[in-house]
Amino acid sequence: MESVKIEKLLEAYFEGNTSLAEEKLLRDYFNSNNVAEHLEQYTSMFAGFQVAKEEHSSREFNLPERKSKTNKTWWYSVAAMLVVAFGVGSFYFSQPHYTQEEKEALAAFEKSKKAMMLLSENLNKGAEQITFVEQFAITKDKIFE
């Protein structure tokens, strides 16, 4: 009965589905003297696990120190903030800031510009009419000759 339970635990152990308590039960069983004959092949494996568990190294390991990446990350974030601040500042300062007097002068300039454009259009129409009058005068001179 016990060997059937151990066989099921072994199967679960090799599939990685056992708890720590079940693994301790397997270690205790295979490190004892009453192991079933058909399971004796696993005794050396669990004995090796026990020996490996008790091994300790006296050698000291010195790991090289790693430079932290936080320094670079910090500089990247500062650089990004400066770029954004420069962009916002240049946009803000590139926009013209006029006083009330300058705004009124600009409005008057726009009105006079519109008036000049209207005058120019009318003068151009008048110049077209003059060409018609000149053509009329030339034709009249030909008729009365």
Coordinates of N, CA, C and O in Angstrom, one line a residue:
M1 N 0.8 -1.2 0.0 CA 0.0 0.0 0.0 C 0.9 1.2 0.0 O 0.6 2.2 -0.7
E2 N 1.9 1.2 0.8 CA 2.8 2.4 0.9 C 3.6 2.6 -0.4 O 3.8 3.7 -0.8
S3 N 4.0 1.5 -1.0 CA 4.7 1.6 -2.3 C 3.9 2.2 -3.4 O 4.4 3.0 -4.2
V4 N 2.6 2.0 -3.4 CA 1.7 2.6 -4.4 C 1.6 4.1 -4.2 O 1.7 4.9 -5.1
K5 N 1.5 4.5 -2.9 CA 1.5 5.9 -2.6 C 2.8 6.6 -3.0 O 2.8 7.7 -3.5
I6 N 3.9 5.9 -2.7 CA 5.3 6.5 -3.1 C 5.4 6.5 -4.6 O 5.9 7.5 -5.1
E7 N 4.9 5.5 -5.3 CA 5.0 5.6 -6.8 C 4.2 6.8 -7.3 O 4.6 7.5 -8.2
K8 N 3.0 7.1 -6.7 CA 2.2 8.2 -7.2 C 2.9 9.5 -6.9 O 2.9 10.4 -7.7
L9 N 3.5 9.5 -5.7 CA 4.3 10.7 -5.3 C 5.5 10.9 -6.2 O 5.8 12.1 -6.6
L10 N 6.2 9.8 -6.6 CA 7.3 9.9 -7.5 C 6.9 10.5 -8.9 O 7.6 11.3 -9.4
E11 N 5.8 10.0 -9.3 CA 5.3 10.4 -10.6 C 4.9 11.9 -10.6 O 5.3 12.7 -11.5
A12 N 4.3 12.4 -9.5 CA 4.0 13.8 -9.3 C 5.3 14.6 -9.1 O 5.4 15.7 -9.6
Y13 N 6.3 14.0 -8.5 CA 7.6 14.7 -8.2 C 8.3 14.9 -9.6 O 8.8 16.0 -9.8
F14 N 8.3 14.0 -10.4 CA 9.0 14.1 -11.7 C 8.2 15.1 -12.7 O 8.8 15.7 -13.6
E15 N 6.9 15.2 -12.4 CA 6.1 16.2 -13.2 C 6.2 17.6 -12.6 O 5.7 18.6 -13.2
G16 N 6.7 17.7 -11.4 CA 6.8 19.0 -10.7 C 5.6 19.4 -10.0 O 5.3 20.6 -9.8
N17 N 4.8 18.5 -9.6 CA 3.5 18.8 -9.0 C 3.4 18.4 -7.5 O 2.3 18.1 -7.0
T18 N 4.5 18.3 -6.8 CA 4.5 18.0 -5.4 C 4.7 19.2 -4.5 O 5.3 20.2 -4.9
S19 N 4.2 19.1 -3.3 CA 4.5 20.2 -2.3 C 5.8 19.9 -1.6 O 6.4 18.8 -1.7
L20 N 6.2 20.8 -0.8 CA 7.4 20.6 0.0 C 7.3 19.5 1.0 O 8.2 18.7 1.3
A21 N 6.1 19.3 1.6 CA 5.9 18.3 2.6 C 5.9 16.9 1.9 O 6.5 15.9 2.4
E22 N 5.4 16.8 0.7 CA 5.4 15.5 -0.1 C 6.9 15.2 -0.5 O 7.3 14.0 -0.4
E23 N 7.6 16.2 -0.9 CA 9.0 16.0 -1.2 C 9.8 15.5 0.0 O 10.7 14.6 -0.1
K24 N 9.5 16.1 1.2 CA 10.2 15.6 2.4 C 9.8 14.2 2.7 O 10.7 13.4 3.1
L25 N 8.6 13.8 2.5 CA 8.2 12.4 2.7 C 8.9 11.5 1.7 O 9.4 10.4 2.2
L26 N 9.1 11.9 0.5 CA 9.9 11.1 -0.4 C 11.4 10.9 0.0 O 12.0 9.9 0.0
R27 N 12.0 12.0 0.4 CA 13.4 12.0 0.9 C 13.5 11.1 2.1 O 14.5 10.3 2.2
D28 N 12.6 11.2 3.0 CA 12.7 10.4 4.2 C 12.5 8.9 3.8 O 13.2 8.0 4.4
Y29 N 11.6 8.6 2.9 CA 11.4 7.2 2.5 C 12.6 6.6 1.9 O 13.1 5.5 2.2
F30 N 13.2 7.4 0.9 CA 14.4 6.8 0.2 C 15.7 6.8 1.0 O 16.6 6.1 0.7
N31 N 15.7 7.6 2.0 CA 16.9 7.6 2.9 C 16.8 6.6 4.0 O 17.7 6.4 4.8
S32 N 15.6 6.0 4.2 CA 15.4 4.9 5.2 C 15.9 3.6 4.6 O 16.3 3.5 3.4
N33 N 15.9 2.6 5.5 CA 16.4 1.2 5.1 C 15.3 0.3 4.5 O 15.6 -0.7 3.9
N34 N 14.1 0.7 4.6 CA 13.0 -0.2 4.1 C 12.4 0.3 2.8 O 11.2 0.7 2.8
V35 N 13.2 0.4 1.7 CA 12.7 0.8 0.4 C 12.3 -0.4 -0.4 O 13.0 -1.5 -0.4
A36 N 11.2 -0.4 -1.1 CA 10.8 -1.5 -1.9 C 11.8 -1.8 -3.0 O 12.5 -0.9 -3.5
E37 N 11.9 -3.1 -3.4 CA 12.9 -3.5 -4.4 C 12.8 -2.8 -5.7 O 13.8 -2.4 -6.3
H38 N 11.6 -2.6 -6.2 CA 11.4 -2.0 -7.5 C 11.6 -0.5 -7.5 O 11.7 0.2 -8.5
L39 N 11.8 0.1 -6.3 CA 12.0 1.5 -6.1 C 13.5 1.8 -5.7 O 13.8 3.0 -5.5
E40 N 14.3 0.8 -5.6 CA 15.7 1.0 -5.1 C 16.5 1.8 -6.1 O 17.5 2.4 -5.7
Q41 N 16.1 1.9 -7.3 CA 16.9 2.6 -8.3 C 16.9 4.1 -8.0 O 17.8 4.9 -8.4
Y42 N 15.9 4.6 -7.3 CA 15.8 6.0 -6.9 C 16.5 6.4 -5.6 O 16.7 7.6 -5.3
T43 N 17.0 5.4 -4.9 CA 17.7 5.6 -3.6 C 18.9 6.4 -3.8 O 19.2 7.4 -3.1
S44 N 19.7 6.1 -4.8 CA 21.0 6.8 -5.0 C 20.7 8.3 -5.4 O 21.5 9.2 -5.1
M45 N 19.6 8.5 -6.2 CA 19.3 9.8 -6.6 C 19.0 10.7 -5.3 O 19.5 11.8 -5.2
F46 N 18.1 10.2 -4.4 CA 17.8 11.0 -3.3 C 18.9 11.1 -2.3 O 19.1 12.1 -1.6
A47 N 19.8 10.0 -2.3 CA 21.0 10.1 -1.4 C 21.9 11.2 -2.0 O 22.5 12.0 -1.2
G48 N 22.0 11.3 -3.3 CA 22.8 12.4 -3.9 C 22.2 13.8 -3.6 O 23.0 14.7 -3.4
F49 N 20.9 13.9 -3.6 CA 20.3 15.1 -3.2 C 20.6 15.5 -1.8 O 20.9 16.7 -1.5
Q50 N 20.6 14.5 -0.9 CA 20.9 14.8 0.5 C 22.4 15.2 0.7 O 22.7 16.2 1.4
V51 N 23.3 14.6 -0.1 CA 24.7 15.0 0.0 C 24.9 16.4 -0.6 O 25.6 17.3 0.0
A52 N 24.2 16.7 -1.7 CA 24.3 18.0 -2.3 C 23.7 19.1 -1.4 O 24.2 20.2 -1.4
K53 N 22.7 18.7 -0.6 CA 22.1 19.7 0.3 C 23.1 20.1 1.4 O 23.1 21.2 1.9
E54 N 23.9 19.1 1.8 CA 24.8 19.4 2.9 C 26.1 20.0 2.5 O 26.9 20.4 3.3
E55 N 26.4 20.1 1.2 CA 27.6 20.7 0.7 C 27.5 22.2 0.9 O 26.5 22.9 0.7
H56 N 28.7 22.7 1.3 CA 28.8 24.2 1.4 C 30.2 24.6 0.8 O 31.2 23.9 1.0
S57 N 30.2 25.7 0.2 CA 31.5 26.2 -0.4 C 32.1 27.2 0.5 O 31.4 28.1 1.1
S58 N 33.4 27.2 0.7 CA 34.1 28.1 1.5 C 34.7 29.2 0.7 O 35.3 30.2 1.2
R59 N 34.5 29.1 -0.6 CA 35.1 30.1 -1.5 C 34.2 31.4 -1.5 O 33.0 31.4 -1.5
E60 N 34.9 32.5 -1.6 CA 34.2 33.8 -1.6 C 34.1 34.3 -3.0 O 35.1 34.2 -3.8
F61 N 33.0 34.8 -3.4 CA 32.8 35.3 -4.7 C 32.6 36.8 -4.6 O 31.8 37.3 -3.9
N62 N 33.5 37.5 -5.4 CA 33.4 38.9 -5.5 C 32.8 39.3 -6.8 O 33.4 39.1 -7.9
L63 N 31.6 39.8 -6.8 CA 30.9 40.2 -8.0 C 31.3 41.7 -8.3 O 31.4 42.5 -7.5
P64 N 31.5 41.9 -9.6 CA 31.9 43.3 -10.0 C 30.7 44.2 -9.7 O 29.5 43.9 -9.9
E65 N 31.1 45.5 -9.3 CA 30.0 46.4 -9.1 C 29.5 46.9 -10.4 O 30.2 47.2 -11.3
R66 N 28.2 47.0 -10.4 CA 27.5 47.5 -11.6 C 27.3 49.0 -11.5 O 26.9 49.5 -10.4
K67 N 27.5 49.7 -12.6 CA 27.2 51.1 -12.5 C 25.7 51.3 -12.7 O 25.1 50.6 -13.5
S68 N 25.1 52.1 -11.9 CA 23.7 52.2 -11.9 C 23.2 53.0 -13.2 O 23.9 53.9 -13.6
K69 N 22.1 52.5 -13.7 CA 21.6 53.2 -14.9 C 20.7 54.4 -14.5 O 20.2 55.1 -15.4
T70 N 20.5 54.6 -13.2 CA 19.6 55.7 -12.8 C 20.2 57.0 -13.2 O 19.5 58.0 -13.4
N71 N 21.6 57.1 -13.2 CA 22.2 58.3 -13.5 C 21.9 58.7 -14.9 O 21.6 59.9 -15.2
K72 N 22.0 57.8 -15.9 CA 21.7 58.1 -17.3 C 20.2 58.4 -17.4 O 19.9 59.3 -18.1
T73 N 19.4 57.6 -16.8 CA 18.0 57.9 -16.9 C 17.6 59.3 -16.3 O 16.8 59.9 -16.9
W74 N 18.3 59.7 -15.3 CA 18.0 61.0 -14.7 C 18.4 62.1 -15.7 O 17.7 63.0 -15.9
W75 N 19.5 61.9 -16.3 CA 20.0 62.9 -17.3 C 19.1 62.9 -18.5 O 18.8 64.0 -19.1
Y76 N 18.6 61.8 -19.0 CA 17.7 61.8 -20.1 C 16.4 62.5 -19.8 O 15.8 63.2 -20.6
S77 N 15.9 62.3 -18.5 CA 14.6 63.0 -18.2 C 14.9 64.5 -18.1 O 14.0 65.3 -18.4
V78 N 16.0 64.9 -17.5 CA 16.3 66.4 -17.5 C 16.4 66.9 -18.9 O 15.9 68.0 -19.1
A79 N 17.1 66.2 -19.8 CA 17.2 66.7 -21.1 C 15.9 66.8 -21.8 O 15.6 67.8 -22.5
A80 N 15.0 65.9 -21.6 CA 13.7 65.9 -22.2 C 12.9 67.1 -21.7 O 12.2 67.8 -22.4
M81 N 13.0 67.3 -20.4 CA 12.3 68.5 -19.8 C 12.8 69.8 -20.4 O 12.0 70.7 -20.6
L82 N 14.1 69.9 -20.6 CA 14.7 71.1 -21.1 C 14.2 71.3 -22.6 O 13.9 72.5 -22.9
V83 N 14.1 70.3 -23.3 CA 13.7 70.4 -24.7 C 12.2 70.8 -24.8 O 11.8 71.7 -25.5
V84 N 11.4 70.3 -23.9 CA 10.0 70.6 -23.9 C 9.8 72.1 -23.4 O 9.1 72.9 -24.0
A85 N 10.6 72.5 -22.4 CA 10.5 73.9 -21.9 C 11.0 74.8 -22.9 O 10.4 75.9 -23.1
F86 N 12.0 74.5 -23.7 CA 12.5 75.4 -24.7 C 11.5 75.5 -25.8 O 11.2 76.6 -26.3
G87 N 10.8 74.4 -26.2 CA 9.8 74.5 -27.2 C 8.6 75.3 -26.8 O 8.1 76.2 -27.6
V88 N 8.1 75.1 -25.6 CA 7.0 75.9 -25.1 C 7.4 77.4 -25.0 O 6.6 78.3 -25.4
G89 N 8.6 77.6 -24.5 CA 9.1 79.0 -24.3 C 9.2 79.7 -25.6 O 8.8 80.9 -25.8
S90 N 9.8 79.0 -26.6 CA 10.0 79.7 -27.9 C 8.6 79.9 -28.6 O 8.4 80.9 -29.3
F91 N 7.7 79.0 -28.4 CA 6.3 79.2 -29.0 C 5.7 80.5 -28.3 O 5.1 81.3 -29.0
Y92 N 5.8 80.5 -27.0 CA 5.2 81.6 -26.2 C 5.8 83.0 -26.6 O 5.1 83.9 -26.8
F93 N 7.1 83.0 -26.7 CA 7.8 84.3 -27.0 C 7.8 84.6 -28.5 O 8.0 85.8 -28.8
S94 N 7.5 83.7 -29.3 CA 7.4 84.0 -30.7 C 6.0 84.7 -31.1 O 5.9 85.3 -32.1
Q95 N 5.1 84.5 -30.2 CA 3.8 85.2 -30.4 C 3.9 86.7 -30.1 O 4.4 87.0 -29.1
P96 N 3.4 87.6 -31.0 CA 3.6 89.0 -30.7 C 2.7 89.4 -29.6 O 1.5 89.0 -29.5
H97 N 3.2 90.3 -28.7 CA 2.4 90.8 -27.6 C 2.4 92.3 -27.8 O 3.4 93.0 -27.6
Y98 N 1.2 92.8 -28.2 CA 1.0 94.2 -28.6 C 0.4 94.9 -27.4 O -0.5 94.4 -26.8
T99 N 0.7 96.2 -27.3 CA 0.0 97.1 -26.4 C -1.3 97.5 -27.0 O -1.5 97.3 -28.2
Q100 N -2.2 98.2 -26.3 CA -3.5 98.6 -26.8 C -3.3 99.6 -27.9 O -4.0 99.5 -28.9
E101 N -2.3 100.5 -27.8 CA -2.0 101.5 -28.8 C -1.6 100.8 -30.1 O -2.0 101.2 -31.2
E102 N -0.7 99.8 -30.0 CA -0.2 99.1 -31.2 C -1.4 98.3 -31.9 O -1.5 98.2 -33.1
K103 N -2.3 97.7 -31.0 CA -3.4 97.0 -31.6 C -4.3 98.0 -32.4 O -4.8 97.6 -33.5
E104 N -4.6 99.2 -31.8 CA -5.4 100.1 -32.5 C -4.7 100.6 -33.8 O -5.4 100.8 -34.8
A105 N -3.4 100.7 -33.8 CA -2.7 101.1 -35.0 C -2.8 100.1 -36.1 O -2.9 100.3 -37.2
L106 N -2.7 98.8 -35.7 CA -2.8 97.7 -36.6 C -4.2 97.6 -37.2 O -4.3 97.4 -38.4
A107 N -5.2 97.9 -36.4 CA -6.6 97.9 -36.9 C -6.8 99.0 -37.9 O -7.4 98.8 -39.0
A108 N -6.2 100.2 -37.6 CA -6.3 101.3 -38.5 C -5.5 101.0 -39.8 O -6.0 101.4 -40.9
F109 N -4.4 100.4 -39.7 CA -3.6 100.0 -40.9 C -4.4 99.0 -41.8 O -4.4 99.2 -43.0
E110 N -5.1 98.1 -41.1 CA -5.9 97.1 -41.9 C -7.0 97.8 -42.6 O -7.3 97.5 -43.8
K111 N -7.7 98.8 -42.0 CA -8.8 99.5 -42.6 C -8.3 100.3 -43.8 O -8.9 100.4 -44.8
S112 N -7.1 101.0 -43.6 CA -6.6 101.8 -44.7 C -6.1 100.9 -45.8 O -6.2 101.3 -47.0
K113 N -5.6 99.7 -45.5 CA -5.2 98.8 -46.5 C -6.4 98.4 -47.4 O -6.3 98.3 -48.6
K114 N -7.5 98.1 -46.7 CA -8.7 97.7 -47.4 C -9.2 98.9 -48.3 O -9.6 98.7 -49.5
A115 N -9.1 100.1 -47.8 CA -9.5 101.3 -48.6 C -8.6 101.5 -49.8 O -9.1 101.8 -50.9
M116 N -7.3 101.3 -49.6 CA -6.4 101.4 -50.8 C -6.7 100.3 -51.8 O -6.5 100.6 -53.0
M117 N -7.0 99.1 -51.4 CA -7.3 98.0 -52.3 C -8.5 98.4 -53.1 O -8.6 98.1 -54.3
L118 N -9.6 98.9 -52.4 CA -10.8 99.3 -53.1 C -10.5 100.4 -54.1 O -11.0 100.4 -55.3
L119 N -9.7 101.4 -53.7 CA -9.3 102.5 -54.6 C -8.5 101.9 -55.8 O -8.8 102.3 -57.0
S120 N -7.6 101.0 -55.6 CA -6.8 100.4 -56.6 C -7.7 99.6 -57.6 O -7.5 99.8 -58.9
E121 N -8.7 98.9 -57.1 CA -9.6 98.2 -58.0 C -10.4 99.2 -58.9 O -10.5 98.9 -60.1
N122 N -10.9 100.2 -58.3 CA -11.6 101.2 -59.0 C -10.8 101.9 -60.1 O -11.2 102.2 -61.2
L123 N -9.5 102.2 -59.7 CA -8.6 102.8 -60.7 C -8.3 101.9 -61.8 O -8.2 102.3 -63.0
N124 N -8.2 100.6 -61.5 CA -7.9 99.7 -62.6 C -9.1 99.6 -63.5 O -9.0 99.5 -64.8
K125 N -10.4 99.6 -63.0 CA -11.6 99.7 -63.8 C -11.6 100.9 -64.7 O -11.9 100.9 -65.9
G126 N -11.2 102.0 -64.1 CA -11.1 103.3 -64.8 C -10.1 103.2 -65.9 O -10.3 103.7 -67.0
A127 N -9.0 102.6 -65.7 CA -8.0 102.5 -66.7 C -8.5 101.6 -67.9 O -8.2 101.9 -69.0
E128 N -9.2 100.6 -67.6 CA -9.8 99.8 -68.6 C -10.8 100.7 -69.5 O -10.8 100.6 -70.7
Q129 N -11.6 101.5 -68.8 CA -12.5 102.4 -69.5 C -11.8 103.4 -70.4 O -12.2 103.7 -71.5
I130 N -10.6 103.9 -69.9 CA -9.8 104.8 -70.7 C -9.3 104.1 -72.0 O -9.3 104.7 -73.1
T131 N -9.0 102.8 -72.0 CA -8.6 102.1 -73.2 C -9.7 102.1 -74.2 O -9.5 102.2 -75.4
F132 N -11.0 101.9 -73.6 CA -12.1 101.9 -74.5 C -12.3 103.3 -75.1 O -12.7 103.4 -76.3
V133 N -12.1 104.4 -74.3 CA -12.3 105.7 -74.8 C -11.2 106.0 -75.9 O -11.5 106.6 -76.9
E134 N -10.0 105.6 -75.7 CA -8.9 105.8 -76.7 C -9.3 105.0 -77.9 O -9.1 105.6 -79.0
Q135 N -9.8 103.8 -77.8 CA -10.2 103.1 -79.0 C -11.3 103.8 -79.8 O -11.4 103.8 -81.0
F136 N -12.3 104.4 -79.0 CA -13.4 105.1 -79.6 C -12.8 106.3 -80.3 O -13.3 106.7 -81.4
A137 N -11.8 107.0 -79.7 CA -11.3 108.2 -80.4 C -10.6 107.8 -81.7 O -10.7 108.5 -82.7
I138 N -9.8 106.7 -81.7 CA -9.1 106.3 -82.9 C -10.2 105.9 -84.0 O -10.0 106.3 -85.1
T139 N -11.2 105.2 -83.6 CA -12.2 104.9 -84.6 C -12.9 106.1 -85.1 O -13.2 106.2 -86.3
K140 N -13.2 107.1 -84.3 CA -13.9 108.3 -84.7 C -13.1 109.1 -85.6 O -13.6 109.6 -86.6
D141 N -11.8 109.1 -85.4 CA -10.9 109.8 -86.3 C -10.8 109.2 -87.7 O -10.8 109.8 -88.7
K142 N -10.9 107.9 -87.7 CA -10.9 107.2 -89.0 C -12.2 107.4 -89.7 O -12.2 107.5 -91.0
I143 N -13.3 107.5 -89.0 CA -14.6 107.8 -89.7 C -14.7 109.2 -90.2 O -15.1 109.4 -91.3
F144 N -14.3 110.2 -89.5 CA -14.4 111.6 -89.9 C -13.3 112.0 -90.9 O -13.3 113.0 -91.4
E145 N -12.4 111.2 -91.2 CA -11.4 111.6 -92.2 C -11.8 111.4 -93.6 O -12.6 111.2 -94.2

